[in-house]
Short mmCIF file of C-alpha atoms in Angstrom, two decimals:
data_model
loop_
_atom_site.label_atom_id
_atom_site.label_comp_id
_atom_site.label_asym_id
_atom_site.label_seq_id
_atom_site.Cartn_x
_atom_site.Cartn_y
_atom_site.Cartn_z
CA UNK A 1 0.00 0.00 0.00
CA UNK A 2 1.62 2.92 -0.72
CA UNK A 3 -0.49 5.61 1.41
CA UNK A 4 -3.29 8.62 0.21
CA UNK A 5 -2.85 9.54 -3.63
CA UNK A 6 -3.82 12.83 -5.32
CA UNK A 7 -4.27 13.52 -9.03
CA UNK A 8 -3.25 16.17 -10.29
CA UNK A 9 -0.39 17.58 -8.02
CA UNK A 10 -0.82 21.23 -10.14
CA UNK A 11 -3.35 22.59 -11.84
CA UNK A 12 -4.05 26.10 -13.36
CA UNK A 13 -6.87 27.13 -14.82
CA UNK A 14 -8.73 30.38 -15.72
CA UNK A 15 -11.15 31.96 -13.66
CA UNK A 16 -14.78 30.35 -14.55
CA UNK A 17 -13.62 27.43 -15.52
CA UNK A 18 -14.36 23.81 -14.09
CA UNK A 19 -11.81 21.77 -12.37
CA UNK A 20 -11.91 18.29 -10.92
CA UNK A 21 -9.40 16.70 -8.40
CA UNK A 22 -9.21 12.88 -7.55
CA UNK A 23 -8.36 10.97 -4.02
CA UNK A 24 -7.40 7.95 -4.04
CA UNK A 25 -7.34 6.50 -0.43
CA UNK A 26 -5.60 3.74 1.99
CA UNK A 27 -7.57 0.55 0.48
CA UNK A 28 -9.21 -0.53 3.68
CA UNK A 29 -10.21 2.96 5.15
CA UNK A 30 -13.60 3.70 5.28
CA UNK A 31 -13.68 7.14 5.73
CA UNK A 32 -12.43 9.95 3.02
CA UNK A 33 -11.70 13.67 4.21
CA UNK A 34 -11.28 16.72 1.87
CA UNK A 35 -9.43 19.84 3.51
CA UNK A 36 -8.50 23.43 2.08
CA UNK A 37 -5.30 25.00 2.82
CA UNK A 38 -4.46 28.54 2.05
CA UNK A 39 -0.30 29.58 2.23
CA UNK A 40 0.61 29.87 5.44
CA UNK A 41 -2.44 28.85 7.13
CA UNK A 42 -3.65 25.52 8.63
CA UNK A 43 -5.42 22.71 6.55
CA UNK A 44 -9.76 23.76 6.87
CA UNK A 45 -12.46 20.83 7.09
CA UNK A 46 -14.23 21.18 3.52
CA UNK A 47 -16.42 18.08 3.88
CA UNK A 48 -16.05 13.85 4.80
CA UNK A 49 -17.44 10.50 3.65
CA UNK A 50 -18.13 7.33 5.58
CA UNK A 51 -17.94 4.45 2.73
CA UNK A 52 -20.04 6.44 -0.32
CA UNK A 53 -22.06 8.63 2.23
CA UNK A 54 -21.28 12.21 2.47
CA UNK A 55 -21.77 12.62 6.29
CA UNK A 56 -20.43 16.17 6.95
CA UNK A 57 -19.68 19.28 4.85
CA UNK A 58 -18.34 22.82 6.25
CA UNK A 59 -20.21 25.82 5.58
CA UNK A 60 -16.74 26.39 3.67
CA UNK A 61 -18.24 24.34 0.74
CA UNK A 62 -20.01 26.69 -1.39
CA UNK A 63 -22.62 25.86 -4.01
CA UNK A 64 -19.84 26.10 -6.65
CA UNK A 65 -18.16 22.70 -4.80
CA UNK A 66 -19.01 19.20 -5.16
CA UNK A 67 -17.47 16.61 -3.78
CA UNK A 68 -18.46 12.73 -4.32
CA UNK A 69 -17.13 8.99 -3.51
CA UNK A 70 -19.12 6.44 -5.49
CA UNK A 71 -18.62 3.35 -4.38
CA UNK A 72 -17.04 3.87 -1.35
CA UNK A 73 -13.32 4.24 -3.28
CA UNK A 74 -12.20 7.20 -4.40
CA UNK A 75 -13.20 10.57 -4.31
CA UNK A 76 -13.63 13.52 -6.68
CA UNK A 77 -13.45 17.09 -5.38
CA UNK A 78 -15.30 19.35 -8.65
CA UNK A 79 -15.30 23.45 -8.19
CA UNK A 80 -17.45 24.98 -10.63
CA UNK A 81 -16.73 28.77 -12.11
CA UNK A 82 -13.50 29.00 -11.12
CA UNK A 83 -13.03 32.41 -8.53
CA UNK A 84 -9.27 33.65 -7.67
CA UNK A 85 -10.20 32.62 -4.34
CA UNK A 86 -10.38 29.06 -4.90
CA UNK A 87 -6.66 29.29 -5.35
CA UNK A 88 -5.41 26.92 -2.66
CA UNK A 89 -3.94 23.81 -1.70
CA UNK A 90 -6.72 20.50 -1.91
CA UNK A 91 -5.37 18.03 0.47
CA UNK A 92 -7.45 14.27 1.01
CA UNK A 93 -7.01 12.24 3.72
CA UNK A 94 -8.07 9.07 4.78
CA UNK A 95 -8.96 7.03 7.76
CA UNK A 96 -10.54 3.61 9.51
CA UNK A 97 -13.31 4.85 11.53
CA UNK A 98 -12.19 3.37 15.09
CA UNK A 99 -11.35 4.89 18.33
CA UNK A 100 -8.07 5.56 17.44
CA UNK A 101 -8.72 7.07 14.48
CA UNK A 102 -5.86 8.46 12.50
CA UNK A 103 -6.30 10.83 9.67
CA UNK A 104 -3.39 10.07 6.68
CA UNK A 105 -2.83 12.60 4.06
CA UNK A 106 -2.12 12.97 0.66
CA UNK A 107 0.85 15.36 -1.19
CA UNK A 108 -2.26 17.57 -2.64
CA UNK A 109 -3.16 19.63 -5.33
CA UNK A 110 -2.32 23.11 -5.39
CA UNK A 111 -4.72 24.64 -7.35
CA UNK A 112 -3.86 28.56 -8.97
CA UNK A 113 -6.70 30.23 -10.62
CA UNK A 114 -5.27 33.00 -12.81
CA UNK B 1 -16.72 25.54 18.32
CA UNK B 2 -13.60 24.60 19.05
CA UNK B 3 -10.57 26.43 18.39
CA UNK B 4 -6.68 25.87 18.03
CA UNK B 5 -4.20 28.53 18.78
CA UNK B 6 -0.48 28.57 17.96
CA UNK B 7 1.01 31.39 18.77
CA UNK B 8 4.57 31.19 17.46
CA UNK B 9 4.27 31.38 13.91
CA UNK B 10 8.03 30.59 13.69
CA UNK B 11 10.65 29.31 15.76
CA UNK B 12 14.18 28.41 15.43
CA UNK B 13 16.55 25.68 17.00
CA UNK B 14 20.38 24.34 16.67
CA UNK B 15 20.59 21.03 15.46
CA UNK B 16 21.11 18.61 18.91
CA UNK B 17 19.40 21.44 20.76
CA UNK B 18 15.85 21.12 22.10
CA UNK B 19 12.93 23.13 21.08
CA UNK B 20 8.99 23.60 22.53
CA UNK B 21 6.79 24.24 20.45
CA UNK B 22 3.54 26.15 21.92
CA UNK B 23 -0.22 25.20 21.40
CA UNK B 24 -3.39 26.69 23.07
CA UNK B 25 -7.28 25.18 22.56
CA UNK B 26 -10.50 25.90 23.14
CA UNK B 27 -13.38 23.34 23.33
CA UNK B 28 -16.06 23.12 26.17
CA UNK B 29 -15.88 18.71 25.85
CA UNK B 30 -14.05 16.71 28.24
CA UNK B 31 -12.74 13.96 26.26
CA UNK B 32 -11.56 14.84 22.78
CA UNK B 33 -7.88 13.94 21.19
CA UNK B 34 -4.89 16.49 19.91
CA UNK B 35 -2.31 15.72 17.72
CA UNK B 36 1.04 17.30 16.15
CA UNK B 37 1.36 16.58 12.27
CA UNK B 38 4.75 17.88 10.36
CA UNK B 39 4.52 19.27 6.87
CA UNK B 40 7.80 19.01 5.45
CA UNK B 41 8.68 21.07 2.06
CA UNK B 42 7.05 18.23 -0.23
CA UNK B 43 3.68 19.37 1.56
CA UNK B 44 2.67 16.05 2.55
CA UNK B 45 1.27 16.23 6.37
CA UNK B 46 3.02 13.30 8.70
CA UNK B 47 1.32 12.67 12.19
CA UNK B 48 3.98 13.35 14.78
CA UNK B 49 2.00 12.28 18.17
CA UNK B 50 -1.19 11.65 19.21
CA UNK B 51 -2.52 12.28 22.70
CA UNK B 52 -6.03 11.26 24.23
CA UNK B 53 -7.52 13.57 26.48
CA UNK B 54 -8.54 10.81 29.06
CA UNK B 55 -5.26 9.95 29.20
CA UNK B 56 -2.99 12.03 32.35
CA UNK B 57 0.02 10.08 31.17
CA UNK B 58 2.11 12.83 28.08
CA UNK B 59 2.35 11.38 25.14
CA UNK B 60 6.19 10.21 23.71
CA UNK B 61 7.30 9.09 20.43
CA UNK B 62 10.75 8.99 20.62
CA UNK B 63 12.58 12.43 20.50
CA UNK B 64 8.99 13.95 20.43
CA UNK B 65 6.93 14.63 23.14
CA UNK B 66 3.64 16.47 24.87
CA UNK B 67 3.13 18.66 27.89
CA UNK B 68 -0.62 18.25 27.81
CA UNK B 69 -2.22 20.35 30.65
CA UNK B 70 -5.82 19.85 30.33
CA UNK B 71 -6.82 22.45 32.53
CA UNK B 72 -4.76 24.85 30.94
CA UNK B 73 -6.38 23.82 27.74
CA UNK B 74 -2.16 23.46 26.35
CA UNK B 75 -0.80 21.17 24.45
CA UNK B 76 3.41 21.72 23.71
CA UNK B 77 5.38 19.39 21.54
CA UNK B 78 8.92 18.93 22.60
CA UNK B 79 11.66 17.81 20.08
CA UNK B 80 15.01 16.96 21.54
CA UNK B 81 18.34 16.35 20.00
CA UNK B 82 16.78 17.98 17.12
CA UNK B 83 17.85 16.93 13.31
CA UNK B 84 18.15 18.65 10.00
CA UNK B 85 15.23 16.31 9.15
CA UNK B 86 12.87 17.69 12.07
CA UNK B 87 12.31 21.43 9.18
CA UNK B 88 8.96 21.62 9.06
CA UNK B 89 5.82 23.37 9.61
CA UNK B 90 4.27 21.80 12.60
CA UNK B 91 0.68 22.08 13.13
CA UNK B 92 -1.66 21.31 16.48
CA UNK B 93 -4.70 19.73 15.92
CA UNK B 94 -8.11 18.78 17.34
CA UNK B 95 -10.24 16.27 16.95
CA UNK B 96 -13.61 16.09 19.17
CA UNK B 97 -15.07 12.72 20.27
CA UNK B 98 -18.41 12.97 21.58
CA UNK B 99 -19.77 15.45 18.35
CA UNK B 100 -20.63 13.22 15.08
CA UNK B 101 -17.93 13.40 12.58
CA UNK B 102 -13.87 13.19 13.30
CA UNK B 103 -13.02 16.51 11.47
CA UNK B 104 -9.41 17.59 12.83
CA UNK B 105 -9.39 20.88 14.11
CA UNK B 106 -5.95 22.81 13.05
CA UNK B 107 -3.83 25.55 14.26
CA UNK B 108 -2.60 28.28 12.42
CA UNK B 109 1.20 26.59 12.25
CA UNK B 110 4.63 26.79 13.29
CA UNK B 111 7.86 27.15 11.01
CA UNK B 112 10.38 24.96 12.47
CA UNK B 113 13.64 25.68 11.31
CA UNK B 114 17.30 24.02 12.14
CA UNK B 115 19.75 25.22 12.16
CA UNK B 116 23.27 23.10 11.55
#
């Protein structure tokens, strides 16, 4: 197993434009985590999935975000129409739901809308 | 809510030396878990130590370890004999236990730097 993956690692893209990210987690974690970080700032909670459900999203996620995990596998994180604000680092992580839960992370994708 | 506060947004340490790094919550539960993660350069987040609120016993992972004061509402990572290797940005998280969901709650950051 070789830990959380993240496709792509860069992507730039014009403002209004669509973009699409892909998680792919630990094989035999159940739960999926999407997090935003900004330079210099700690990773925020966007939203999480137990198995294919999406159980939690921040108020962080605007309408322009969707985020889905069909099948329980991996994840796609979409942004629709693009602002200069979405420019930002995507980082997935990935978990067993226990009572030791530990969160592992992927590299990201820094995302620069121009 | 809960909050996490670090309030050294950089610190600096000779390599051997020993460094604290400072962290400062805010949650009204009574059982909840903190960690330290390490972002390196590559960006990819590492968990450093893991401490359970229940637990009066600090947490130690080899040359890393917790002053967890619960009333306080602190949480300091220790590195000793510090390494080239230990350059990172160091971030204090939460993570509640008795809300639904296991978001992690994280701290603004510290840059660690060592210095040879």
């Amino acid at each position: 197993d070789t830990g959380v993956s993240q496709d792509p690692r860069h992507k730039i893209t014009k403002r209004g434009q669509n973009v699409t990210f892909r998680c792919d987690p630990i094989s035999e974690h159940n739960r999926l985590y999407w997090y935003r970080q900004t330079l210099g700032q700690g990773p925020e909670f966007l939203t999480y999935f137990q198995n294919e459900a999406q159980l939690e999203k921040s108020r962080l996620l605007s309408d322009r975000f969707s985020a889905e995990r069909p099948k329980g596998s991996f994840s796609t994180l979409e942004i629709q129409r693009t602002e200069q604000g979405d420019s930002a680092m995507y980082l997935c992580a990935s978990s067993q739901a226990s009572r030791r839960e530990t969160q592992y992370f992927g590299p990201g994708t820094r995302l620069l809308v121009l | 809510a809960q909050t996490v506060t670090q309030s050294q947004p950089e610190m600096s340490v000779q390599e051997a030396e020993t460094v604290t790094l400072s962290c400062t919550y805010d949650t009204s539960e009574s059982d909840y878990y903190l960690f330290w993660y390490k972002q390196p350069p590559s960006r990819q987040m590492i968990l450093v130590i893991r401490q359970e609120a229940y637990k009066q016993q600090n947490a130690t992972e080899n040359r890393f370890s917790v002053n967890f004061q619960k009333a306080a509402k602190s949480f300091s990572l220790k590195i000793s004999d510090s390494q080239l290797g230990d350059a990172a940005m160091y971030f204090c998280a939460y993570r509640s236990k008795e809300t639904s969901g296991s978001r992690l709650t994280f701290g603004e950051g510290t840059q660690l730097t060592v210095n040879p």
